[in-house]
JSON list of C-alpha atoms in Angstrom, two decimals:
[
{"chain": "A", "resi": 1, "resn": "UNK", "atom": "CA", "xyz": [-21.92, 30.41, -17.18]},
{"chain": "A", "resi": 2, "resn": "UNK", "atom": "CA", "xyz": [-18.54, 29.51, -15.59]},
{"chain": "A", "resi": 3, "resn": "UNK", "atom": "CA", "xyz": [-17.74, 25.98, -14.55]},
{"chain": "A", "resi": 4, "resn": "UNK", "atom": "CA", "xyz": [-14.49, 25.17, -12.08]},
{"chain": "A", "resi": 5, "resn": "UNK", "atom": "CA", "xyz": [-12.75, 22.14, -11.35]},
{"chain": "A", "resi": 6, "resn": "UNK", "atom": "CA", "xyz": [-10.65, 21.92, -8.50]},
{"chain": "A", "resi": 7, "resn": "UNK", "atom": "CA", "xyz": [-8.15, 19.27, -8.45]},
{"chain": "A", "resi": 8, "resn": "UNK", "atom": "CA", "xyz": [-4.84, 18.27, -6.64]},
{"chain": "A", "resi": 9, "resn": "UNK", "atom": "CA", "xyz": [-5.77, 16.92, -3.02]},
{"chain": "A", "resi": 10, "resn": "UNK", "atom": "CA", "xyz": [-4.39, 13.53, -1.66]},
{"chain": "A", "resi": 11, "resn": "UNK", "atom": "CA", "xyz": [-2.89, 12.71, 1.53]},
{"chain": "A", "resi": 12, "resn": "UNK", "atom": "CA", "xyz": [-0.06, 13.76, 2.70]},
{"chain": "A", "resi": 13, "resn": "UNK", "atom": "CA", "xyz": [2.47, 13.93, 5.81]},
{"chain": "A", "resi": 14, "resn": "UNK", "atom": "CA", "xyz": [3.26, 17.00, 8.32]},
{"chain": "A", "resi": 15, "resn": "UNK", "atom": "CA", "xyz": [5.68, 19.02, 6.15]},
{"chain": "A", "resi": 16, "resn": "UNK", "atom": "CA", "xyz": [4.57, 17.29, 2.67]},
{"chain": "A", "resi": 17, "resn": "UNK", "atom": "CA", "xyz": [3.09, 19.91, -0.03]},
{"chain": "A", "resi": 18, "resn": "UNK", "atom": "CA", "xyz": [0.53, 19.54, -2.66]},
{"chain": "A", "resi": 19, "resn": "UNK", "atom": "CA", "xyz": [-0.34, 21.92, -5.56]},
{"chain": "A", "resi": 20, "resn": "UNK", "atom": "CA", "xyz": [-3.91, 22.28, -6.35]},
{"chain": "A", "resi": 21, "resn": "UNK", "atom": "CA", "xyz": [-5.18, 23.40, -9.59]},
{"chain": "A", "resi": 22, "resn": "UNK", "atom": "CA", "xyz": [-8.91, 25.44, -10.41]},
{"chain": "A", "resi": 23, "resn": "UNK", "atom": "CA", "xyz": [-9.67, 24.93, -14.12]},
{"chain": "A", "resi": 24, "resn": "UNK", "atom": "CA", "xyz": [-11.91, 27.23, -15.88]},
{"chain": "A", "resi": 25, "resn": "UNK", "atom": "CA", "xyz": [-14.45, 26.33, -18.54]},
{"chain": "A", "resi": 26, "resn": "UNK", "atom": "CA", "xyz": [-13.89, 29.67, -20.50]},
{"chain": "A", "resi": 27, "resn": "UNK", "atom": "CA", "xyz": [-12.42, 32.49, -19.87]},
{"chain": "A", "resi": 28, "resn": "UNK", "atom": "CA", "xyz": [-12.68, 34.75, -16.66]},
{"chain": "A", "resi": 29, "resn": "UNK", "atom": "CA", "xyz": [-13.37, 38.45, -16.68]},
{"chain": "A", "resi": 30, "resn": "UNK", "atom": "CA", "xyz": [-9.97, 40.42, -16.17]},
{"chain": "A", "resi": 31, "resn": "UNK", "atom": "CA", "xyz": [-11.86, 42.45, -13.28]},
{"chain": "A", "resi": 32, "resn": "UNK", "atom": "CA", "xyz": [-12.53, 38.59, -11.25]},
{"chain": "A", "resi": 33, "resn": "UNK", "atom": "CA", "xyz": [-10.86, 36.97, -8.35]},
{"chain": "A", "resi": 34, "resn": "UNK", "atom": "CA", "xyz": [-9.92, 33.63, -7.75]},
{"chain": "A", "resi": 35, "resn": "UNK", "atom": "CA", "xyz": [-10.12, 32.49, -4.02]},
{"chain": "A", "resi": 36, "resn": "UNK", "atom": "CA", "xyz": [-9.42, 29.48, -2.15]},
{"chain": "A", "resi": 37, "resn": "UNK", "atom": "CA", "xyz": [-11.23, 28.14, 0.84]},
{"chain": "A", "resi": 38, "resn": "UNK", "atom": "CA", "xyz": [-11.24, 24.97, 2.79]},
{"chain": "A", "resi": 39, "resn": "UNK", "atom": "CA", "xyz": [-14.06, 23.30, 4.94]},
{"chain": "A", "resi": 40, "resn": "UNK", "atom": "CA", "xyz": [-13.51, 20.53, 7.36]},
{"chain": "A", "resi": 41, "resn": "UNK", "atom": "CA", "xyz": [-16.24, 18.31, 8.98]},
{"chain": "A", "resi": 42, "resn": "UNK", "atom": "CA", "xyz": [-17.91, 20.39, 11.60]},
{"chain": "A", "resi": 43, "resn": "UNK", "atom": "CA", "xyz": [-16.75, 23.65, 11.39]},
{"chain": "A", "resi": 44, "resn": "UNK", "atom": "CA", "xyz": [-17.19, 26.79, 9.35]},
{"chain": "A", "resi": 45, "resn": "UNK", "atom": "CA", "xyz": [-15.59, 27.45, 5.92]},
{"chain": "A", "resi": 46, "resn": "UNK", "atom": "CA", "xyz": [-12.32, 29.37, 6.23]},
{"chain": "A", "resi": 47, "resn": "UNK", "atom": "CA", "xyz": [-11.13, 31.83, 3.83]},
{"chain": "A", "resi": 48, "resn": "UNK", "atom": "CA", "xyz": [-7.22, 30.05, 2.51]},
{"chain": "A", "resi": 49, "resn": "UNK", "atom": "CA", "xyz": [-6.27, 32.65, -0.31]},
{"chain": "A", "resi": 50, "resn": "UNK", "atom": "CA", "xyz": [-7.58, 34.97, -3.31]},
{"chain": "A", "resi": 51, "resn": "UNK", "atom": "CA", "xyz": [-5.75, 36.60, -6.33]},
{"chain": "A", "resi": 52, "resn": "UNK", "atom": "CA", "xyz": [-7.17, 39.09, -8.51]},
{"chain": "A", "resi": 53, "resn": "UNK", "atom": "CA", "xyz": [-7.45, 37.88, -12.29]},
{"chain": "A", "resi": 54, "resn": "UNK", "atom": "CA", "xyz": [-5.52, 40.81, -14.30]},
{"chain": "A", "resi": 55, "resn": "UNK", "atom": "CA", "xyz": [-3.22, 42.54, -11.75]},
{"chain": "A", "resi": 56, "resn": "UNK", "atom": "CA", "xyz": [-2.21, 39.23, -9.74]},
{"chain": "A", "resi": 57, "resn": "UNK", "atom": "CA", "xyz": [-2.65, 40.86, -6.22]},
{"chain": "A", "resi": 58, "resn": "UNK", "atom": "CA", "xyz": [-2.65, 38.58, -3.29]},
{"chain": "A", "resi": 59, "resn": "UNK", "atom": "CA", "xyz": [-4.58, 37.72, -0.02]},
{"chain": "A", "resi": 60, "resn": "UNK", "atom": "CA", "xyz": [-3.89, 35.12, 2.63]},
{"chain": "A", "resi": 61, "resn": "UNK", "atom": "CA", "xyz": [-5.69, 33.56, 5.43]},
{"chain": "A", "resi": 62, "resn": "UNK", "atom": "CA", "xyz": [-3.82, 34.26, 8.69]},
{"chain": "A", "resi": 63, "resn": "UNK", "atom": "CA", "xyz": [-2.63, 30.53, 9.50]},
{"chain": "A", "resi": 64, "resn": "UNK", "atom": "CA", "xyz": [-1.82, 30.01, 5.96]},
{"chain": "A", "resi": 65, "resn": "UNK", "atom": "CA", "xyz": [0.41, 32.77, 5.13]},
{"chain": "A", "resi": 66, "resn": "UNK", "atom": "CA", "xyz": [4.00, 32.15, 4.78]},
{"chain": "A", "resi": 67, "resn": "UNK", "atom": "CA", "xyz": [3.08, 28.38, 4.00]},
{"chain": "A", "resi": 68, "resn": "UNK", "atom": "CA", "xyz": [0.12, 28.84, 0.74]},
{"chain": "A", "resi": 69, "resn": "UNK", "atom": "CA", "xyz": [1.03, 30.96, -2.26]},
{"chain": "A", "resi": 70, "resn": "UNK", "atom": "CA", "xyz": [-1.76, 31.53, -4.70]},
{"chain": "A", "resi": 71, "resn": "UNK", "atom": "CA", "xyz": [-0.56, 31.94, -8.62]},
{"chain": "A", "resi": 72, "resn": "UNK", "atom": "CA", "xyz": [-2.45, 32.24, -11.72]},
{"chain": "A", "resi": 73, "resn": "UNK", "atom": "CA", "xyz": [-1.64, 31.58, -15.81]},
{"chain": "A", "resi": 74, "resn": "UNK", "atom": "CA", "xyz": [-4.71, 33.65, -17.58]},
{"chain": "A", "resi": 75, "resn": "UNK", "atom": "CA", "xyz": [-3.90, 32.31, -20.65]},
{"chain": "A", "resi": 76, "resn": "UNK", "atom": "CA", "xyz": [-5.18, 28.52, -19.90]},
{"chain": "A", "resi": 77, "resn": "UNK", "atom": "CA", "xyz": [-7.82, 30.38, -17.40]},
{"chain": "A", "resi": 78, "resn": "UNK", "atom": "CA", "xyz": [-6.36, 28.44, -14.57]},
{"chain": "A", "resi": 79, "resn": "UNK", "atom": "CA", "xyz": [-5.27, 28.96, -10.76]},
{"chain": "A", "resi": 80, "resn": "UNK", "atom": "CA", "xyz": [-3.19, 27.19, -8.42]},
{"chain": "A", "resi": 81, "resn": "UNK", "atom": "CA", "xyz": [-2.41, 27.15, -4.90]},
{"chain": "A", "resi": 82, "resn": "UNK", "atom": "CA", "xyz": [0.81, 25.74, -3.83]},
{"chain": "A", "resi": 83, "resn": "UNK", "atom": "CA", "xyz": [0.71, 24.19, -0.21]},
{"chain": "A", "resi": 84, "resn": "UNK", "atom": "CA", "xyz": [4.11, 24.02, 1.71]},
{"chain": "A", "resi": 85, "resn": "UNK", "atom": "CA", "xyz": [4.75, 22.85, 5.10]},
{"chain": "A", "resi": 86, "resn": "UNK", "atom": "CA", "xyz": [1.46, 21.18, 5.55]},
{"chain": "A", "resi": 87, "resn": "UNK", "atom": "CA", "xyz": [0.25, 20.47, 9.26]},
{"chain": "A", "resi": 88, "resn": "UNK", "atom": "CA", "xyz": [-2.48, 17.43, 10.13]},
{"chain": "A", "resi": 89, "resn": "UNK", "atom": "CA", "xyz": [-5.56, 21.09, 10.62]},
{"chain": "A", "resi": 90, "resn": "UNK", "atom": "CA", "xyz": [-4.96, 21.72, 7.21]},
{"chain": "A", "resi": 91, "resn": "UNK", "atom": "CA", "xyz": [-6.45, 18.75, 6.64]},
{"chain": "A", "resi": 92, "resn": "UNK", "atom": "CA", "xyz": [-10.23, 19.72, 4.81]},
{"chain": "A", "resi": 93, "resn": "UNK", "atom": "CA", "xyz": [-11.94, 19.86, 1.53]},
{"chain": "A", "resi": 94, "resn": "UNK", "atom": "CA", "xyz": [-10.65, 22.79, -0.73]},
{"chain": "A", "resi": 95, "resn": "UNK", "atom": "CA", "xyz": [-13.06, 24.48, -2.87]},
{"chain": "A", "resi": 96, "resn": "UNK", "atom": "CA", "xyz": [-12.03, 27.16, -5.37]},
{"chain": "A", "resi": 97, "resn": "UNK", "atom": "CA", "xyz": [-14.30, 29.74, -6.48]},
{"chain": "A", "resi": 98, "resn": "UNK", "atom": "CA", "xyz": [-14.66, 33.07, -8.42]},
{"chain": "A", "resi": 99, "resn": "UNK", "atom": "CA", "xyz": [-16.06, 36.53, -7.66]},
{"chain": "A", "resi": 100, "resn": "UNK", "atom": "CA", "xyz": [-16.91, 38.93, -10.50]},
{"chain": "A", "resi": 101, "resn": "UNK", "atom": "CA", "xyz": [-17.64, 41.38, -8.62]},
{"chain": "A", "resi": 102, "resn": "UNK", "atom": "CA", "xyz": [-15.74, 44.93, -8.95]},
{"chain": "A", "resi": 103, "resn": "UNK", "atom": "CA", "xyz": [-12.93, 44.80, -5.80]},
{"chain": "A", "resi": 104, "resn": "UNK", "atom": "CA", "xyz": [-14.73, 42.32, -3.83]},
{"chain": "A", "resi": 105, "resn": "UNK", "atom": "CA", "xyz": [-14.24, 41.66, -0.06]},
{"chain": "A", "resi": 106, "resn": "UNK", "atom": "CA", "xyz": [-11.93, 38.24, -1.04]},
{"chain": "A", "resi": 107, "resn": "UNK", "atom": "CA", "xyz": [-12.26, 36.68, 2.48]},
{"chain": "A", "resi": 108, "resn": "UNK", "atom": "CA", "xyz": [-16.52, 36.32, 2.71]},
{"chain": "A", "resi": 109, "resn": "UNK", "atom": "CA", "xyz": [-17.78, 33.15, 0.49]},
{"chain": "A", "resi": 110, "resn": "UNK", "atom": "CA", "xyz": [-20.83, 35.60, -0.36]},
{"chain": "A", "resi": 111, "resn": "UNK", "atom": "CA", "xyz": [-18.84, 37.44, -2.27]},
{"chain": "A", "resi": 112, "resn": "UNK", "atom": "CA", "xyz": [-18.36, 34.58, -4.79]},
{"chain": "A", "resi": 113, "resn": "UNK", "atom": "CA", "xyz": [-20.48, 33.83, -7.98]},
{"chain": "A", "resi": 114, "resn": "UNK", "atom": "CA", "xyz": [-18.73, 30.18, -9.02]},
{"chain": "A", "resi": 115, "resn": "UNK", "atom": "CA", "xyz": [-17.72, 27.14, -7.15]},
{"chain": "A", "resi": 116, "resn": "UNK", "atom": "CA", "xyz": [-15.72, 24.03, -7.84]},
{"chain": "A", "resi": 117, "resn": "UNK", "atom": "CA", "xyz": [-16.98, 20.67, -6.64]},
{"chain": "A", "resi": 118, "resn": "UNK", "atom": "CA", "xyz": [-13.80, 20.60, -4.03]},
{"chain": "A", "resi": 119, "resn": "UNK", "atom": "CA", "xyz": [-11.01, 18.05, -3.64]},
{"chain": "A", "resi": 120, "resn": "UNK", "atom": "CA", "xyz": [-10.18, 16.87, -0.48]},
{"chain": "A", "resi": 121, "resn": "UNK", "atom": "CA", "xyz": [-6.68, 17.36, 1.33]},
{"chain": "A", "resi": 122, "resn": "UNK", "atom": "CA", "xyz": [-5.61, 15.04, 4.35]},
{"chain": "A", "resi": 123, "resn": "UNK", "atom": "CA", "xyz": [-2.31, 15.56, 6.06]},
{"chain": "A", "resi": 124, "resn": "UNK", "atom": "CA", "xyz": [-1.62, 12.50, 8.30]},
{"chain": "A", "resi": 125, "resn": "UNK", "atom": "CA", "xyz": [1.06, 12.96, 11.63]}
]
């Protein structure tokens, strides 16, 4: 069975970025996707960003895009979200996770079989 780690949070300030990382324990199906999602205290989990594991195709949460990119190296079985312009609401604990399902829909958490532990992100004012 996979096993991720997600690493790469901290704190930050508005406008600081941080690169997190979601380590694989073996390697993933070339059908998967890799998604990203973030939960802060007291509201629901939001859907960040996916990539698909052979083809690299991307998805973005609307208040992310043009701020997150999502990127991939199969060959260590690892993915990575890059996180520009960061504002104090992105603050939240970021999960990654993987779906092996066949051309899943990448913005529902049900679609996912595997979940990192999370690392927390806080972007100060």
């Amino acid at each position: 069975q996979v096993q991720l780690v997600d690493s790469g949070g901290g704190l930050v300030q508005a406008g600081g970025s941080l690169r997190l990382s979601c380590a694989a324990s073996g390697p993933i199906d070339s059908w998967a996707t890799m998604g990203w999602f973030r939960q802060a205290p007291g509201k629901e989990r939001e859907f960040v960003a996916a990539i698909t594991w052979s083809g690299g195709r991307t998805y973005y949460g609307d208040y992310v895009k043009g701020r997150f990119t999502i990127s991939k190296d199969s060959a260590v079985n690892t993915g990575y979200l890059q996180m520009n312009s960061l504002k104090p609401e992105d603050t939240a604990v970021y999960y990654c996770a993987v779906s092996i399902r066949y051309l899943p829909q990448e913005q529902r958490s049900g679609e996912y079989d595997y979940w990192g532990q999370g690392t927390q992100v806080t972007v100060s004012s």
